[in-house]
Tab-separated table of C-alpha atoms in Angstrom:
chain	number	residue	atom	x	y	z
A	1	UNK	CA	110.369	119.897	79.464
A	2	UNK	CA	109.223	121.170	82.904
A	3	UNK	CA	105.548	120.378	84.698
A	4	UNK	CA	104.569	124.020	85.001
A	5	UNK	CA	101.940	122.681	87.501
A	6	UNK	CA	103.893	120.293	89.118
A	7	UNK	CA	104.727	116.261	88.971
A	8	UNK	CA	100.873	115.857	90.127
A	9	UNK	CA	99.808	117.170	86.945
A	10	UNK	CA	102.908	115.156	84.768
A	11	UNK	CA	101.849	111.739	86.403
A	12	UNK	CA	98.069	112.217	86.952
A	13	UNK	CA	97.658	114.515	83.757
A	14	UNK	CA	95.066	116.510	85.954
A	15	UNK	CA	94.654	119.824	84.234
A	16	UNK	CA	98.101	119.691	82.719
A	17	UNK	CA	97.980	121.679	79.530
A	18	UNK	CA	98.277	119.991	76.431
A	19	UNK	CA	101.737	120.912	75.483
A	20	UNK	CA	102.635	119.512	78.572
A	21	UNK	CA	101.235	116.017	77.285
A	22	UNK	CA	102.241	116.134	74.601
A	23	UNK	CA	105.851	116.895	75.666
A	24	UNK	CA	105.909	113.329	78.115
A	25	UNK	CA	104.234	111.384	75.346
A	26	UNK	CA	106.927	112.488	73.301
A	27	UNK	CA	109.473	111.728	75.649
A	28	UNK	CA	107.580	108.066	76.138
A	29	UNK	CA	108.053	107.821	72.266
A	30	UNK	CA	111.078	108.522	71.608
A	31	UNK	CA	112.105	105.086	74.022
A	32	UNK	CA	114.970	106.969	75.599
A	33	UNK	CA	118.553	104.979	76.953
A	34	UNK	CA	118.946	108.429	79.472
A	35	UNK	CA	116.104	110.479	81.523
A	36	UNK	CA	117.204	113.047	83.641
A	37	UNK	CA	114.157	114.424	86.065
A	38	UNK	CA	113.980	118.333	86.899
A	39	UNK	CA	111.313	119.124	88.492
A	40	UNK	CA	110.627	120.115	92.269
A	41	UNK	CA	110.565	124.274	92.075
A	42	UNK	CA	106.801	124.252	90.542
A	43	UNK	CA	105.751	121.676	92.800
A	44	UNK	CA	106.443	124.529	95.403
A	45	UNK	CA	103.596	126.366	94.624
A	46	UNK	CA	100.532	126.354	97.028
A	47	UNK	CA	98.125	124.357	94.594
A	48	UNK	CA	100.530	122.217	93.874
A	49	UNK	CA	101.848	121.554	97.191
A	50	UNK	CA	98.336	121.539	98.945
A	51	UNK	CA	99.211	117.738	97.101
A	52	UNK	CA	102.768	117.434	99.325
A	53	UNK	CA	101.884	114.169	100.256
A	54	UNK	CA	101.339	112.692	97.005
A	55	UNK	CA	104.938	113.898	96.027
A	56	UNK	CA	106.910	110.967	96.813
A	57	UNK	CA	104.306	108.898	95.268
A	58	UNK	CA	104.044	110.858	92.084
A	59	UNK	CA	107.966	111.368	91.159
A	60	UNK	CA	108.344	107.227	91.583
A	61	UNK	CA	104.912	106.484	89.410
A	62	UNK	CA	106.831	108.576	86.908
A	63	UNK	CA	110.330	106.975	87.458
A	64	UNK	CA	107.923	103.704	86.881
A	65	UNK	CA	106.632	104.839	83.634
A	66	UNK	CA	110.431	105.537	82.070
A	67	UNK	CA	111.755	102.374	83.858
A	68	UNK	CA	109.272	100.101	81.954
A	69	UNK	CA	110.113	101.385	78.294
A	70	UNK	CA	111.505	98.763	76.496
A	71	UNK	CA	115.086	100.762	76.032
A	72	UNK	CA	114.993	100.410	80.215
A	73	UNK	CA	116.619	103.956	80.342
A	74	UNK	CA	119.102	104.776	82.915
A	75	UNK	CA	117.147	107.621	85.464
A	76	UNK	CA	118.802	110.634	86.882
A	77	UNK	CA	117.032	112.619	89.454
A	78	UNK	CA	118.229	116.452	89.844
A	79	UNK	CA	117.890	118.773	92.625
A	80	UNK	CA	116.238	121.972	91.838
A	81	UNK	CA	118.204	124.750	92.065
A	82	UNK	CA	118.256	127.701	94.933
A	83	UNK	CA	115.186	129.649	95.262
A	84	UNK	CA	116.479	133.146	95.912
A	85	UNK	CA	113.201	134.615	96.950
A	86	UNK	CA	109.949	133.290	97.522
A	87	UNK	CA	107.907	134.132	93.675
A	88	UNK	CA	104.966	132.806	92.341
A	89	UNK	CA	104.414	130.778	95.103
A	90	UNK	CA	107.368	129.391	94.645
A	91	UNK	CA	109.064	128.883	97.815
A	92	UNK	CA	113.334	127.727	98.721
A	93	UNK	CA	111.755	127.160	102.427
A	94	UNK	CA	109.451	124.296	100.457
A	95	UNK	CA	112.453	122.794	98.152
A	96	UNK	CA	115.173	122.447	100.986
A	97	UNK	CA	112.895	121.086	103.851
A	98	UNK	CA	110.581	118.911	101.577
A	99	UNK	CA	111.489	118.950	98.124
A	100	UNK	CA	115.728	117.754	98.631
A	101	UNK	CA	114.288	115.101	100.959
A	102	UNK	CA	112.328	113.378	99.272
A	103	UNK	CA	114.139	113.443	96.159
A	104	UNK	CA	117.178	111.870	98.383
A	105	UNK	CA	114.463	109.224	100.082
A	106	UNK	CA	112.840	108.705	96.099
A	107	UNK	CA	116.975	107.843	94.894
A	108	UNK	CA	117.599	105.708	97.781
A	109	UNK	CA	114.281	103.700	97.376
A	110	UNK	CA	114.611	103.262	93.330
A	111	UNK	CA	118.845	103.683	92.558
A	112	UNK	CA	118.158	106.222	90.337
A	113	UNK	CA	121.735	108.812	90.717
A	114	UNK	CA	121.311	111.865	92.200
A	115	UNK	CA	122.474	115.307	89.813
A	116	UNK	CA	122.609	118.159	92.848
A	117	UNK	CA	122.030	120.890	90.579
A	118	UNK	CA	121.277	123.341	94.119
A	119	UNK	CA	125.089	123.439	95.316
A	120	UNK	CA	126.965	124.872	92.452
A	121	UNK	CA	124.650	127.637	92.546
A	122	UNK	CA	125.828	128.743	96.257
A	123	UNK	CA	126.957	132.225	95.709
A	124	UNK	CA	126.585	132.225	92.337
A	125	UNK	CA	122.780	133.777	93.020
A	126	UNK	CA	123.259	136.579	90.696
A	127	UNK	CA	122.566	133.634	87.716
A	128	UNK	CA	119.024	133.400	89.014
A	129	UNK	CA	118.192	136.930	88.079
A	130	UNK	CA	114.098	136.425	88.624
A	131	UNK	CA	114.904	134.829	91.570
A	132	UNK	CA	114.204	131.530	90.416
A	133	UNK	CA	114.849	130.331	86.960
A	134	UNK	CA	118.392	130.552	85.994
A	135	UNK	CA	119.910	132.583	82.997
A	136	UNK	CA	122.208	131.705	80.127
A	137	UNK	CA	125.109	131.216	81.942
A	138	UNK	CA	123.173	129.355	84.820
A	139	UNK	CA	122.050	126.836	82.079
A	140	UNK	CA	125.712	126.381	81.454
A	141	UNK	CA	126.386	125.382	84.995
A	142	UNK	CA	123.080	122.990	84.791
A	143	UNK	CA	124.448	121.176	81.692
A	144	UNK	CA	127.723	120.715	82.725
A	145	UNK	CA	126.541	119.208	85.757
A	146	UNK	CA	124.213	117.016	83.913
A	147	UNK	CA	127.081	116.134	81.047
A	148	UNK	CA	129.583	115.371	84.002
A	149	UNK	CA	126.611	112.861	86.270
A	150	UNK	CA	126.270	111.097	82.934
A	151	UNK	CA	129.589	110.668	81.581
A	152	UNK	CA	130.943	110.059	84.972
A	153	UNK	CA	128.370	106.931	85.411
């Protein structure tokens, strides 16, 4: 699932919509032995990042939340991928100066693996045809990336 308004809203549940809730309850639930964390391109988003400082913060309260299920899950943390062109708020300027390092600084301080999900895409824009949300065959490149982290680990 993906925090349409941003890890603030996952961790804090501050005006997340209910499917949203419902959605990281479920994921709490189901006691997972793998979590893999994409998020970071909302997050870019004025409202959201008017709460910039929080991020770190936020993202390792959720890591905390996953790491104390009882199946102690193994955590991946992904990179978001490119931004093409600022949309929605949504800003690439945001995810490579702010977003990339602190999700570098958040892996260092809790282990979790990094799964750079932003370099494959490097001239392979024309997968992000709405500028920021991949296609079908961007997906592809996502889950093989995601496959490989895991199996490789």
């Amino acid at each position: 699932f993906q925090a349409e308004d941003g890890i603030r809203e996952l961790v804090r549940s501050r005006g997340l919509g209910d499917v949203y809730k419902r959605q990281f309850k479920a994921a709490l639930e189901f006691n997972p032995n793998i979590v893999v964390i994409k998020l970071g391109t909302n997050d870019t988003k004025p409202q959201n990042w008017k709460h910039g400082a929080d991020y770190l913060d936020d993202y390792k309260s959720m890591i905390s939340i996953f790491s104390n299920l009882t199946s102690k899950p193994k955590i991946y943390i992904c990179l978001p991928v490119p931004v093409v062109e600022s949309r929605w708020g949504i800003t690439d300027d945001i995810v490579n100066e702010k977003i990339i390092p602190t999700l570098r600084k958040i892996s260092n301080q809790t282990k979790c693996k990094i799964i750079d999900l932003n370099t494959p895409f490097n001239n392979k824009h024309n997968l992000i045809p709405d500028k920021v949300h991949p296609n079908a065959k961007g997906a592809t490149i996502i889950a093989k990336e995601v496959a490989k982290s895991i199996l490789n680990s």
